[in-house]
Structure formats: C-alpha cells, structure tokens
PDB file of C-alpha atoms in Angstrom:
ATOM      1  CA  UNK A1339      -0.084   0.197   0.357  1.00 69.00           C
ATOM      2  CA  UNK A1340       0.996   3.175  -1.092  1.00 84.00           C
ATOM      3  CA  UNK A1341       1.596   6.820   0.539  1.00 87.00           C
ATOM      4  CA  UNK A1342      -1.000   7.751  -1.747  1.00 90.00           C
ATOM      5  CA  UNK A1343      -3.701   5.048  -0.739  1.00 91.00           C
ATOM      6  CA  UNK A1344      -2.980   5.555   3.118  1.00 92.00           C
ATOM      7  CA  UNK A1345      -4.073   9.498   3.013  1.00 92.00           C
ATOM      8  CA  UNK A1346      -7.014   7.916   1.285  1.00 93.00           C
ATOM      9  CA  UNK A1347      -7.769   5.717   3.137  1.00 92.00           C
ATOM     10  CA  UNK A1348      -7.316   7.872   6.955  1.00 94.00           C
ATOM     11  CA  UNK A1349      -9.219  10.783   4.361  1.00 95.00           C
ATOM     12  CA  UNK A1350     -12.673   8.451   4.041  1.00 94.00           C
ATOM     13  CA  UNK A1351     -12.254   6.757   7.657  1.00 94.00           C
ATOM     14  CA  UNK A1352     -12.735  10.282   8.909  1.00 94.00           C
ATOM     15  CA  UNK A1353     -15.506  11.856   6.589  1.00 93.00           C
ATOM     16  CA  UNK A1354     -17.033   8.875   7.606  1.00 91.00           C
ATOM     17  CA  UNK A1355     -16.480   8.806  11.190  1.00 90.00           C
ATOM     18  CA  UNK A1356     -16.684  12.251  12.014  1.00 91.00           C
ATOM     19  CA  UNK A1357     -19.147  13.639   8.998  1.00 90.00           C
ATOM     20  CA  UNK A1358     -21.338  11.457   8.370  1.00 86.00           C
ATOM     21  CA  UNK A1359     -25.013  11.014  10.883  1.00 81.00           C
ATOM     22  CA  UNK A1360     -26.434   8.055   9.028  1.00 79.00           C
ATOM     23  CA  UNK A1361     -26.807   4.174   9.178  1.00 77.00           C
ATOM     24  CA  UNK A1362     -27.303   1.729   6.631  1.00 82.00           C
ATOM     25  CA  UNK A1363     -29.250  -1.598   8.277  1.00 84.00           C
ATOM     26  CA  UNK A1364     -27.102  -2.774  10.389  1.00 84.00           C
ATOM     27  CA  UNK A1365     -23.915  -1.106  10.012  1.00 87.00           C
ATOM     28  CA  UNK A1366     -22.496   1.008  12.125  1.00 86.00           C
ATOM     29  CA  UNK A1367     -20.820   3.730   9.646  1.00 89.00           C
ATOM     30  CA  UNK A1368     -18.559   5.039  12.577  1.00 90.00           C
ATOM     31  CA  UNK A1369     -16.931   2.001  12.756  1.00 90.00           C
ATOM     32  CA  UNK A1370     -16.250   1.397   9.356  1.00 91.00           C
ATOM     33  CA  UNK A1371     -15.246   4.728   9.588  1.00 93.00           C
ATOM     34  CA  UNK A1372     -11.941   3.899  12.536  1.00 94.00           C
ATOM     35  CA  UNK A1373     -11.515   0.870  10.872  1.00 94.00           C
ATOM     36  CA  UNK A1374     -10.416   2.362   7.705  1.00 94.00           C
ATOM     37  CA  UNK A1375      -8.484   4.872   9.191  1.00 95.00           C
ATOM     38  CA  UNK A1376      -6.363   2.553  11.161  1.00 96.00           C
ATOM     39  CA  UNK A1377      -5.914   0.777   8.138  1.00 95.00           C
ATOM     40  CA  UNK A1378      -4.288   4.284   6.802  1.00 95.00           C
ATOM     41  CA  UNK A1379      -2.436   4.188   9.571  1.00 94.00           C
ATOM     42  CA  UNK A1380      -0.760   0.776   9.845  1.00 94.00           C
ATOM     43  CA  UNK A1381      -0.600   1.399   5.900  1.00 92.00           C
ATOM     44  CA  UNK A1382       1.619   4.492   6.180  1.00 92.00           C
ATOM     45  CA  UNK A1383       3.292   2.698   8.588  1.00 92.00           C
ATOM     46  CA  UNK A1384       4.422  -0.010   7.315  1.00 90.00           C
ATOM     47  CA  UNK A1385       5.029   1.895   3.722  1.00 88.00           C
ATOM     48  CA  UNK A1386       7.218   4.124   4.794  1.00 87.00           C
ATOM     49  CA  UNK A1387       9.045   1.537   6.786  1.00 87.00           C
ATOM     50  CA  UNK A1388       9.859   0.371   3.720  1.00 84.00           C
ATOM     51  CA  UNK A1389      10.948   2.746   1.909  1.00 79.00           C
ATOM     52  CA  UNK A1390      13.297   3.916   4.734  1.00 72.00           C
ATOM     53  CA  UNK A1391      14.859   0.231   3.894  1.00 70.00           C
ATOM     54  CA  UNK A1392      14.847   1.565   0.261  1.00 65.00           C
ATOM     55  CA  UNK A1393      16.848   4.734   0.986  1.00 60.00           C
ATOM     56  CA  UNK A1394      19.953   3.819   2.695  1.00 61.00           C
ATOM     57  CA  UNK A1395      23.013   5.070   1.803  1.00 64.00           C
ATOM     58  CA  UNK A1396      25.952   3.223   0.849  1.00 65.00           C
ATOM     59  CA  UNK A1397      29.278   3.905   1.646  1.00 68.00           C
ATOM     60  CA  UNK A1398      31.592   3.445  -0.422  1.00 69.00           C
ATOM     61  CA  UNK A1399      35.491   3.695  -0.437  1.00 67.00           C
ATOM     62  CA  UNK A1400      36.629   3.131  -4.055  1.00 72.00           C
ATOM     63  CA  UNK A1401      37.788   7.037  -5.483  1.00 69.00           C
ATOM     64  CA  UNK A1402      36.512   8.066  -8.936  1.00 65.00           C
ATOM     65  CA  UNK A1403      39.166   6.768 -11.496  1.00 70.00           C
ATOM     66  CA  UNK A1404      39.405   9.970 -12.959  1.00 76.00           C
ATOM     67  CA  UNK A1405      39.137  13.983 -12.178  1.00 75.00           C
ATOM     68  CA  UNK A1406      38.830  16.656 -14.782  1.00 78.00           C
ATOM     69  CA  UNK A1407      38.464  20.267 -14.896  1.00 82.00           C
ATOM     70  CA  UNK A1408      36.489  21.076 -17.653  1.00 79.00           C
ATOM     71  CA  UNK A1409      37.074  25.205 -18.534  1.00 80.00           C
ATOM     72  CA  UNK A1410      34.632  27.341 -20.538  1.00 76.00           C
ATOM     73  CA  UNK A1411      35.749  28.943 -23.606  1.00 73.00           C
ATOM     74  CA  UNK A1412      33.326  31.928 -24.114  1.00 75.00           C
ATOM     75  CA  UNK A1413      35.852  33.524 -27.703  1.00 78.00           C
ATOM     76  CA  UNK A1414      34.312  30.844 -29.443  1.00 70.00           C
ATOM     77  CA  UNK A1415      30.886  30.575 -30.873  1.00 72.00           C
ATOM     78  CA  UNK A1416      28.647  27.572 -29.816  1.00 68.00           C
ATOM     79  CA  UNK A1417      28.554  24.426 -32.638  1.00 71.00           C
ATOM     80  CA  UNK A1418      25.060  24.907 -34.851  1.00 72.00           C
TER      81      UNK A1418
END
C-alpha cells in the first residue's frame, strides 16, 4: 500500500466517522470509519518502514577513476 492509498483511507475513514450521521441497515459507519483510519495509519507506517530501508545510503571507499577539470571558453562560437 502506498502513501497515497494510506492517506486516502485516512480521509475516507475520517469522513465516515466525523462527518456523516447516517446508518445503513445493521452497519455502523462510525466503526467502519475507525477501521479505515486504522488501516490507513498501519499502511502509512508500513510504507514508511519499507521506503526507509530502500533509501539507505551505501558508502563506498573507492575513489573515482579520473578527475577532469572543465573550463568554459567564451571566445569560441557554439556549434550549430
């Protein structure tokens, strides 16, 4: 589940819990909203953990093979 999906679940859950005052035969929309918000929070935490592991920087001790100094000359016309 991505960050966007998690935020969407949080938003829909909050709307069902706090904004709507309706009931559908035997289904409590407040409970459904809380469940969706919980799923969104869990998804957001899991996504953060997965992306956090992927973005670890691996340091290498090798130096670049070659360094070059680049100079820009302004007296030569650019190629066409």
